[in-house]
Amino acid sequence: MIIRKLFKFENAHIVRGCSTQRCSQNIHGHSYKVEVFLESNYLDNGQMVYDFGLTKIYIKDIIDSFDHAITLWSGDDKEYIKAMKKFSSRWIELPVSPSAEQFSRVFFILIDKILSLSLMNNNERNVTLNSIIVHETETGYAQCFRDDAYSKLMGIIDINSIIFSDAIVDEWKDKEMFEKILSNKQLVLPKKI
């Protein structure tokens, strides 16, 4: 069975190297929608694949990190990156360009890692990430599956190279969340929310 949870965020970026000049040469924003599809062949004690309330902990914090922030590509012009960090307290630096395709891959890798590190407390079993859809506009989206997320052909995404600004980290429920993810430490889900 597959379940879906929808998240939303507002974000600004530049996608260098794309065909559209407006997109590749100008900071612009989108109202993103992110669909997270989880699957399992089992149901927990509440007869659910995964309680949607649990997504409001680590998964929501990761996605919400991008809300009202600017996403930067570490391969962009160094002066541009420096200026954006100087004039915005909420920024994320990614090792890939912030296209919808790469957003979907980044979210897949991070959420997949969160699920693998989560200590389940309500008899959840074999809960895996099926796919991520990132809607950049009302008419366009990118969907990422496991093979896409870890594809060498699309480029390996090193999550150790992702940097969240202090202003973003300060808003997380667990300030050490990303450090735990990077060091493969267990993420404890509450028994009751």
Tab-separated table of C-alpha atoms in Angstrom:
chain	number	residue	atom	x	y	z
A	1	MET	CA	0.000	0.000	0.000
A	2	ILE	CA	1.161	3.504	-0.794
A	3	ILE	CA	0.253	6.590	1.240
A	4	ARG	CA	0.906	10.217	0.320
A	5	LYS	CA	1.636	13.310	2.407
A	6	LEU	CA	1.696	16.790	0.868
A	7	PHE	CA	3.988	19.596	2.048
A	8	LYS	CA	4.325	23.174	0.762
A	9	PHE	CA	7.080	25.780	0.819
A	10	GLU	CA	8.081	29.055	-0.834
A	11	ASN	CA	11.641	29.240	-2.164
A	12	ALA	CA	13.909	31.344	-4.368
A	13	HIS	CA	16.687	30.130	-6.646
A	14	ILE	CA	18.552	30.496	-9.917
A	15	VAL	CA	18.971	27.449	-12.157
A	16	ARG	CA	22.207	28.115	-14.037
A	17	GLY	CA	22.709	26.477	-17.391
A	18	CYS	CA	19.028	25.928	-18.198
A	19	SER	CA	17.574	26.983	-21.560
A	20	THR	CA	15.345	29.765	-20.241
A	21	GLN	CA	17.196	33.050	-19.679
A	22	ARG	CA	14.708	34.272	-17.079
A	23	CYS	CA	15.345	31.099	-15.065
A	24	SER	CA	19.124	30.907	-15.546
A	25	GLN	CA	19.992	34.580	-15.038
A	26	ASN	CA	17.526	35.862	-12.428
A	27	ILE	CA	16.654	35.086	-8.857
A	28	HIS	CA	13.045	33.989	-8.857
A	29	GLY	CA	10.705	32.079	-6.608
A	30	HIS	CA	8.129	29.320	-6.682
A	31	SER	CA	5.342	28.028	-4.497
A	32	TYR	CA	6.485	24.431	-4.239
A	33	LYS	CA	4.405	21.398	-3.363
A	34	VAL	CA	6.205	18.253	-2.283
A	35	GLU	CA	4.425	14.903	-2.292
A	36	VAL	CA	6.016	12.178	-0.183
A	37	PHE	CA	4.897	8.648	-1.046
A	38	LEU	CA	5.543	5.984	1.601
A	39	GLU	CA	4.826	2.293	1.197
A	40	SER	CA	4.602	-0.916	3.166
A	41	ASN	CA	2.920	-4.293	2.948
A	42	TYR	CA	2.118	-4.048	6.670
A	43	LEU	CA	-0.053	-1.908	8.909
A	44	ASP	CA	0.957	-0.639	12.364
A	45	ASN	CA	-1.002	-0.932	15.623
A	46	GLY	CA	-3.312	1.847	14.420
A	47	GLN	CA	-3.884	-0.054	11.156
A	48	MET	CA	-1.918	2.532	9.203
A	49	VAL	CA	1.193	2.252	7.032
A	50	TYR	CA	2.726	5.234	8.847
A	51	ASP	CA	0.918	7.773	11.002
A	52	PHE	CA	0.839	11.085	9.118
A	53	GLY	CA	1.552	12.790	12.459
A	54	LEU	CA	5.021	11.220	12.422
A	55	THR	CA	5.821	13.071	9.191
A	56	LYS	CA	5.478	16.329	11.139
A	57	ILE	CA	8.692	15.609	13.021
A	58	TYR	CA	11.857	15.045	10.975
A	59	ILE	CA	10.388	14.947	7.454
A	60	LYS	CA	8.476	18.213	7.869
A	61	ASP	CA	11.502	19.945	9.420
A	62	ILE	CA	13.692	18.986	6.440
A	63	ILE	CA	11.169	20.188	3.859
A	64	ASP	CA	10.232	23.292	5.867
A	65	SER	CA	13.921	24.243	5.917
A	66	PHE	CA	13.437	25.416	2.333
A	67	ASP	CA	10.457	27.657	3.146
A	68	HIS	CA	11.105	31.386	2.676
A	69	ALA	CA	14.733	30.602	1.948
A	70	ILE	CA	17.064	30.910	-0.994
A	71	THR	CA	18.615	27.716	-2.310
A	72	LEU	CA	22.132	28.068	-3.642
A	73	TRP	CA	24.238	25.755	-5.776
A	74	SER	CA	27.771	25.382	-4.409
A	75	GLY	CA	29.065	25.418	-8.008
A	76	ASP	CA	27.667	28.893	-8.664
A	77	ASP	CA	29.678	32.125	-8.685
A	78	LYS	CA	31.365	32.536	-5.286
A	79	GLU	CA	30.562	36.268	-5.080
A	80	TYR	CA	26.883	35.557	-5.726
A	81	ILE	CA	26.801	32.867	-3.016
A	82	LYS	CA	28.560	35.196	-0.565
A	83	ALA	CA	26.127	38.051	-1.281
A	84	MET	CA	23.063	35.850	-0.889
A	85	LYS	CA	24.329	34.537	2.446
A	86	LYS	CA	25.086	38.093	3.576
A	87	PHE	CA	21.609	39.400	2.808
A	88	SER	CA	19.486	36.369	3.711
A	89	SER	CA	19.452	34.562	7.032
A	90	ARG	CA	17.580	31.566	5.576
A	91	TRP	CA	19.620	29.778	2.926
A	92	ILE	CA	20.577	26.263	1.929
A	93	GLU	CA	23.645	25.411	-0.112
A	94	LEU	CA	23.351	22.264	-2.216
A	95	PRO	CA	26.029	20.380	-4.166
A	96	VAL	CA	23.599	20.371	-7.142
A	97	SER	CA	21.660	23.047	-8.992
A	98	PRO	CA	18.260	23.732	-7.354
A	99	SER	CA	16.070	22.519	-10.230
A	100	ALA	CA	12.835	20.656	-9.493
A	101	GLU	CA	14.590	17.475	-10.596
A	102	GLN	CA	17.445	17.948	-8.152
A	103	PHE	CA	15.111	19.063	-5.354
A	104	SER	CA	13.222	15.785	-5.771
A	105	ARG	CA	16.487	13.817	-5.608
A	106	VAL	CA	17.758	15.740	-2.553
A	107	PHE	CA	14.452	15.264	-0.720
A	108	PHE	CA	14.399	11.573	-1.634
A	109	ILE	CA	17.896	10.972	-0.266
A	110	LEU	CA	17.278	12.936	2.948
A	111	ILE	CA	13.851	11.428	3.674
A	112	ASP	CA	15.064	7.938	2.779
A	113	LYS	CA	17.865	8.413	5.312
A	114	ILE	CA	15.409	9.724	7.935
A	115	LEU	CA	13.201	6.653	7.506
A	116	SER	CA	16.156	4.265	7.696
A	117	LEU	CA	17.372	5.887	10.940
A	118	SER	CA	13.939	6.230	12.592
A	119	LEU	CA	13.204	4.063	15.602
A	120	MET	CA	9.624	2.950	15.008
A	121	ASN	CA	7.481	2.654	18.142
A	122	ASN	CA	4.055	1.493	16.963
A	123	ASN	CA	4.797	-1.723	15.079
A	124	GLU	CA	5.489	0.065	11.800
A	125	ARG	CA	7.241	-2.413	9.514
A	126	ASN	CA	9.084	-2.166	6.228
A	127	VAL	CA	8.070	1.455	5.671
A	128	THR	CA	10.017	2.695	2.672
A	129	LEU	CA	10.026	5.749	0.486
A	130	ASN	CA	8.357	5.010	-2.851
A	131	SER	CA	8.905	8.358	-4.545
A	132	ILE	CA	8.969	12.132	-4.204
A	133	ILE	CA	7.156	14.584	-6.437
A	134	VAL	CA	8.241	18.227	-6.416
A	135	HIS	CA	5.737	20.572	-8.058
A	136	GLU	CA	7.566	23.738	-9.074
A	137	THR	CA	4.479	25.210	-10.741
A	138	GLU	CA	0.821	24.249	-11.121
A	139	THR	CA	1.619	22.609	-14.445
A	140	GLY	CA	5.083	21.127	-13.948
A	141	TYR	CA	6.705	18.689	-11.562
A	142	ALA	CA	9.587	16.252	-11.216
A	143	GLN	CA	9.128	12.779	-9.746
A	144	CYS	CA	12.052	10.905	-8.246
A	145	PHE	CA	12.236	7.181	-7.592
A	146	ARG	CA	15.007	5.307	-5.769
A	147	ASP	CA	17.024	4.614	-8.935
A	148	ASP	CA	16.908	8.317	-9.825
A	149	ALA	CA	17.968	9.465	-6.360
A	150	TYR	CA	21.097	7.338	-6.312
A	151	SER	CA	21.847	7.463	-10.056
A	152	LYS	CA	25.486	7.850	-11.036
A	153	LEU	CA	24.301	9.007	-14.466
A	154	MET	CA	22.497	11.967	-12.849
A	155	GLY	CA	25.389	12.588	-10.455
A	156	ILE	CA	25.882	11.354	-6.920
A	157	ILE	CA	24.502	13.750	-4.295
A	158	ASP	CA	26.792	13.928	-1.276
A	159	ILE	CA	24.563	14.984	1.628
A	160	ASN	CA	27.708	15.855	3.588
A	161	SER	CA	27.999	18.827	1.205
A	162	ILE	CA	24.563	20.233	2.073
A	163	ILE	CA	24.745	23.284	4.334
A	164	PHE	CA	21.790	24.754	6.223
A	165	SER	CA	22.071	28.287	7.599
A	166	ASP	CA	22.026	28.777	11.373
A	167	ALA	CA	18.622	30.486	11.117
A	168	ILE	CA	17.177	27.299	9.618
A	169	VAL	CA	18.836	24.955	12.115
A	170	ASP	CA	17.555	27.108	14.986
A	171	GLU	CA	13.969	26.335	13.931
A	172	TRP	CA	14.321	22.540	13.930
A	173	LYS	CA	12.648	20.630	16.763
A	174	ASP	CA	15.874	18.610	17.068
A	175	LYS	CA	18.783	21.005	16.501
A	176	GLU	CA	21.114	18.018	15.986
A	177	MET	CA	18.867	16.375	13.378
A	178	PHE	CA	21.187	16.872	10.411
A	179	GLU	CA	24.276	15.882	12.405
A	180	LYS	CA	22.451	12.677	13.403
A	181	ILE	CA	21.521	12.014	9.777
A	182	LEU	CA	25.119	12.522	8.628
A	183	SER	CA	26.534	10.309	11.369
A	184	ASN	CA	23.853	7.582	11.020
A	185	LYS	CA	22.565	8.074	14.572
A	186	GLN	CA	19.115	6.795	15.392
A	187	LEU	CA	16.197	9.231	15.205
A	188	VAL	CA	13.684	8.460	17.920
A	189	LEU	CA	10.038	8.892	17.045
A	190	PRO	CA	7.691	9.558	19.977
A	191	LYS	CA	5.193	6.890	21.021
A	192	LYS	CA	2.518	9.563	21.271
A	193	ILE	CA	2.341	12.869	19.438
